[in-house]
XYZ file of N, CA and C in Angstrom:
348
model
N 0.842 -1.176 0.000
C 0.000 0.000 0.000
C 0.892 1.246 0.000
N 0.554 2.200 -0.841
C 1.301 3.452 -0.942
C 1.090 4.279 0.333
N 2.145 4.921 0.834
C 1.966 5.768 2.021
C 0.948 6.876 1.744
N 0.130 7.169 2.735
C -0.909 8.190 2.571
C -0.361 9.522 2.092
N 0.770 9.946 2.630
C 1.313 11.254 2.278
C 1.663 11.358 0.794
N 1.846 10.237 0.125
C 2.203 10.232 -1.295
C 0.977 10.146 -2.205
N -0.178 9.841 -1.646
C -1.392 9.721 -2.449
C -1.895 11.093 -2.885
N -2.505 11.167 -4.063
C -3.110 12.435 -4.474
C -4.453 12.642 -3.776
N -4.813 13.881 -3.563
C -6.147 14.195 -3.056
C -7.109 14.185 -4.233
N -8.256 13.600 -4.028
C -9.287 13.558 -5.065
C -10.234 14.733 -4.870
N -10.800 15.209 -5.971
C -11.809 16.265 -5.861
C -12.967 15.728 -5.025
N -13.447 16.515 -4.104
C -14.501 16.078 -3.202
C -15.746 16.929 -3.426
N -16.845 16.257 -3.703
C -18.126 16.911 -3.952
C -19.087 16.606 -2.808
N -20.189 17.344 -2.709
C -21.142 17.086 -1.622
C -21.671 15.642 -1.581
N -21.637 14.942 -2.701
C -22.118 13.556 -2.707
C -20.979 12.536 -2.609
N -19.750 13.002 -2.348
C -18.617 12.092 -2.183
C -18.828 11.254 -0.918
N -18.400 9.994 -0.960
C -18.624 9.137 0.212
C -17.673 9.460 1.358
N -18.179 9.346 2.559
C -17.342 9.441 3.750
C -16.578 8.126 3.891
N -15.470 8.160 4.603
C -14.762 6.916 4.886
C -15.638 6.067 5.803
N -15.560 4.773 5.603
C -16.317 3.839 6.436
C -15.522 3.515 7.701
N -16.163 2.891 8.647
C -15.471 2.451 9.867
C -14.330 1.505 9.515
N -14.551 0.630 8.554
C -13.511 -0.303 8.116
C -12.320 0.462 7.536
N -12.596 1.464 6.703
C -11.513 2.256 6.106
C -10.740 3.023 7.178
N -11.433 3.530 8.174
C -10.764 4.237 9.264
C -9.785 3.298 9.972
N -10.208 2.067 10.224
C -9.333 1.079 10.871
C -8.095 0.818 10.013
N -8.253 0.840 8.695
C -7.130 0.611 7.789
C -6.198 1.822 7.697
N -6.749 3.025 7.731
C -5.976 4.245 7.529
C -5.328 4.783 8.806
N -5.982 4.647 9.922
C -5.536 5.263 11.177
C -4.116 4.864 11.587
N -3.679 3.615 11.373
C -2.302 3.280 11.759
C -1.232 4.108 11.041
N -1.576 4.698 9.899
C -0.600 5.526 9.193
C -0.490 6.925 9.792
N -1.438 7.278 10.638
C -1.405 8.581 11.325
C -1.698 8.345 12.820
N -0.853 7.563 13.486
C -1.163 7.110 14.852
C -1.304 8.209 15.901
N -0.708 9.363 15.686
C -0.760 10.417 16.689
C -1.966 11.343 16.541
N -2.787 11.084 15.556
C -3.990 11.883 15.332
C -5.146 11.300 16.139
N -5.992 12.190 16.638
C -7.174 11.777 17.394
C -8.408 11.887 16.526
N -9.257 10.886 16.613
C -10.579 10.954 15.991
C -11.485 11.631 17.004
N -12.020 12.779 16.625
C -12.885 13.535 17.527
C -14.205 13.818 16.822
N -15.139 14.361 17.564
C -16.402 14.804 16.975
C -16.726 16.177 17.535
N -16.977 17.129 16.639
C -17.379 18.477 17.031
C -18.672 18.805 16.316
N -19.665 19.201 17.070
C -20.973 19.538 16.498
C -21.507 18.412 15.624
N -21.269 17.177 16.052
C -21.769 16.017 15.328
C -20.975 15.647 14.088
N -19.830 16.308 13.865
C -19.015 16.059 12.673
C -17.717 15.367 13.074
N -17.470 14.151 12.546
C -16.201 13.487 12.845
C -15.037 14.229 12.199
N -13.932 14.328 12.947
C -12.765 15.077 12.493
C -11.492 14.405 12.988
N -10.383 14.752 12.349
C -9.060 14.332 12.786
C -8.374 15.540 13.398
N -7.737 15.358 14.558
C -7.101 16.495 15.214
C -5.791 16.070 15.871
N -4.819 16.966 15.779
C -3.526 16.738 16.424
C -2.929 18.079 16.811
N -2.254 18.104 17.959
C -1.537 19.293 18.407
C -0.046 19.018 18.324
N 0.654 19.922 17.675
C 2.112 19.857 17.527
C 2.743 20.879 18.457
N 3.870 20.523 19.064
C 4.586 21.413 19.982
C 5.809 22.003 19.299
N 6.110 23.266 19.623
C 7.247 23.989 19.062
C 7.935 24.777 20.169
N 9.202 25.141 19.964
C 9.923 25.848 21.027
C 9.512 27.312 21.201
N 8.802 27.868 20.204
C 8.449 29.284 20.287
C 7.343 29.604 19.274
N 6.900 30.852 19.287
C 5.834 31.259 18.376
C 6.310 31.316 16.930
N 7.544 31.752 16.728
C 8.089 31.864 15.373
C 8.055 30.515 14.665
N 8.443 29.460 15.339
C 8.408 28.114 14.751
C 6.970 27.667 14.506
N 6.099 27.962 15.452
C 4.693 27.570 15.313
C 4.053 28.251 14.103
N 4.326 29.524 13.912
C 3.726 30.238 12.786
C 4.339 29.786 11.462
N 5.607 29.446 11.454
C 6.236 28.931 10.235
C 5.607 27.596 9.844
N 5.374 26.737 10.827
C 4.694 25.465 10.574
C 3.282 25.721 10.050
N 2.563 26.617 10.689
C 1.202 26.966 10.254
C 1.208 27.406 8.794
N 2.156 28.246 8.432
C 2.242 28.726 7.049
C 2.558 27.587 6.082
N 3.400 26.657 6.483
C 3.726 25.510 5.622
C 2.507 24.615 5.415
N 1.762 24.376 6.476
C 0.531 23.580 6.351
C -0.467 24.331 5.470
N -0.550 25.631 5.647
C -1.452 26.444 4.819
C -1.102 26.376 3.340
N 0.183 26.391 3.025
C 0.610 26.272 1.627
C 0.230 24.916 1.041
N 0.437 23.845 1.812
C 0.066 22.504 1.348
C -1.447 22.411 1.149
N -2.190 23.001 2.056
C -3.653 22.986 1.958
C -4.129 23.749 0.728
N -3.533 24.891 0.502
C -3.921 25.709 -0.650
C -3.618 24.979 -1.956
N -2.489 24.290 -2.015
C -2.118 23.526 -3.208
C -3.187 22.483 -3.540
N -3.728 21.843 -2.510
C -4.727 20.790 -2.715
C -6.154 21.316 -2.727
N -6.354 22.562 -2.346
C -7.713 23.087 -2.268
C -8.509 22.412 -1.161
N -7.809 21.990 -0.118
C -8.439 21.292 1.012
C -7.845 21.910 2.270
N -8.680 22.551 3.083
C -8.183 23.427 4.134
C -8.600 22.966 5.530
N -7.646 22.933 6.463
C -7.942 22.545 7.838
C -8.299 23.750 8.700
N -8.713 23.448 9.908
C -8.773 24.477 10.947
C -7.392 24.486 11.588
N -6.823 25.666 11.745
C -5.488 25.819 12.334
C -5.579 26.783 13.509
N -5.166 26.326 14.675
C -5.106 27.180 15.850
C -3.642 27.302 16.241
N -3.085 28.485 16.025
C -1.678 28.732 16.312
C -1.563 29.510 17.610
N -0.772 28.962 18.530
C -0.542 29.589 19.820
C 0.965 29.597 20.075
N 1.381 30.248 21.156
C 2.790 30.223 21.487
C 3.183 28.770 21.767
N 4.110 28.248 20.950
C 4.657 26.917 21.185
C 3.809 25.746 20.750
N 2.680 25.986 20.125
C 1.888 24.850 19.659
C 0.915 25.252 18.555
N 0.585 24.251 17.743
C -0.393 24.428 16.671
C -1.317 23.217 16.693
N -2.609 23.477 16.723
C -3.594 22.402 16.636
C -4.160 22.426 15.223
N -4.098 21.267 14.574
C -4.568 21.119 13.197
C -5.762 20.168 13.225
N -6.843 20.571 12.569
C -8.042 19.747 12.505
C -8.464 19.612 11.047
N -8.574 18.351 10.601
C -8.981 18.050 9.227
C -10.352 17.391 9.211
N -11.204 17.836 8.313
C -12.448 17.175 7.958
C -12.883 17.777 6.646
N -13.811 17.125 5.996
C -14.256 17.616 4.697
C -15.587 18.333 4.876
N -15.552 19.632 4.693
C -16.720 20.474 4.922
C -17.901 20.077 4.038
N -17.633 19.773 2.769
C -18.729 19.509 1.826
C -19.521 18.252 2.147
N -18.933 17.326 2.919
C -19.668 16.112 3.293
C -19.903 16.045 4.808
N -19.515 17.089 5.508
C -19.662 17.153 6.966
C -19.152 15.884 7.642
N -17.953 15.479 7.240
C -17.371 14.274 7.820
C -15.982 14.029 7.287
N -15.542 12.799 7.432
C -14.192 12.429 7.020
C -14.176 11.759 5.655
N -13.237 12.161 4.841
C -12.979 11.606 3.515
C -11.530 11.116 3.537
N -11.184 10.275 2.617
C -9.797 9.797 2.533
C -8.820 10.970 2.449
N -9.221 12.060 1.787
C -8.364 13.242 1.682
C -7.911 13.748 3.051
N -8.765 13.632 4.050
C -8.411 14.117 5.383
C -7.260 13.305 5.968
N -7.271 12.013 5.727
C -6.192 11.147 6.193
C -4.906 11.434 5.410
N -5.047 11.676 4.108
C -3.898 12.019 3.280
C -3.259 13.314 3.788
N -4.093 14.320 4.033
C -3.555 15.604 4.473
C -3.015 15.541 5.903
N -3.584 14.686 6.740
C -3.019 14.494 8.081
C -1.617 13.900 7.967
N -1.449 12.927 7.083
C -0.121 12.326 6.876
C 0.849 13.357 6.318
N 0.386 14.198 5.417
C 1.256 15.249 4.879
C 1.616 16.269 5.958
N 0.673 16.549 6.847
C 0.941 17.472 7.945
C 2.032 16.899 8.849
N 1.971 15.590 9.108
C 3.031 14.941 9.890
C 4.383 15.078 9.188
N 4.387 14.931 7.871
C 5.640 15.057 7.111
C 6.189 16.482 7.212
N 5.311 17.461 7.168
C 5.734 18.861 7.322
C 6.314 19.061 8.729
N 5.647 18.542 9.731
C 6.131 18.680 11.113
C 7.505 18.025 11.274
N 7.703 16.928 10.608
C 8.993 16.233 10.690
C 10.131 17.136 10.185
N 9.848 17.961 9.196
C 10.861 18.893 8.684
C 11.242 19.919 9.740
N 10.342 20.225 10.629
C 10.605 21.216 11.667
C 11.335 20.618 12.867
N 11.322 19.300 12.978
C 11.955 18.662 14.139
C 13.395 18.249 13.857
N 13.828 18.396 12.607
C 15.201 17.991 12.269
C 16.101 19.184 12.096
């Protein structure tokens, strides 16, 4: 199986299917540090990354924003001193799509660049 971070994001329409429980079980091990949460009845993926200062946190936020803009798929980003919380879900289907798992894996790859 190809790593999630290397997969392309597919165009997502309001009638695109959400990931199934079975698919979540298959995909989640590739993003083990992400939490499956629910906000306002919408399943989402969320992770908080730690940084030594605000400058690093904002640089990471900007890198995630650039990746999101490239794919036309945008997360919620909460940038604070020393940490950034990233939340992925697909707005058009009010739930999780494979794209969310792909972008979570890409977010981990971006974070890895900041830790080296």
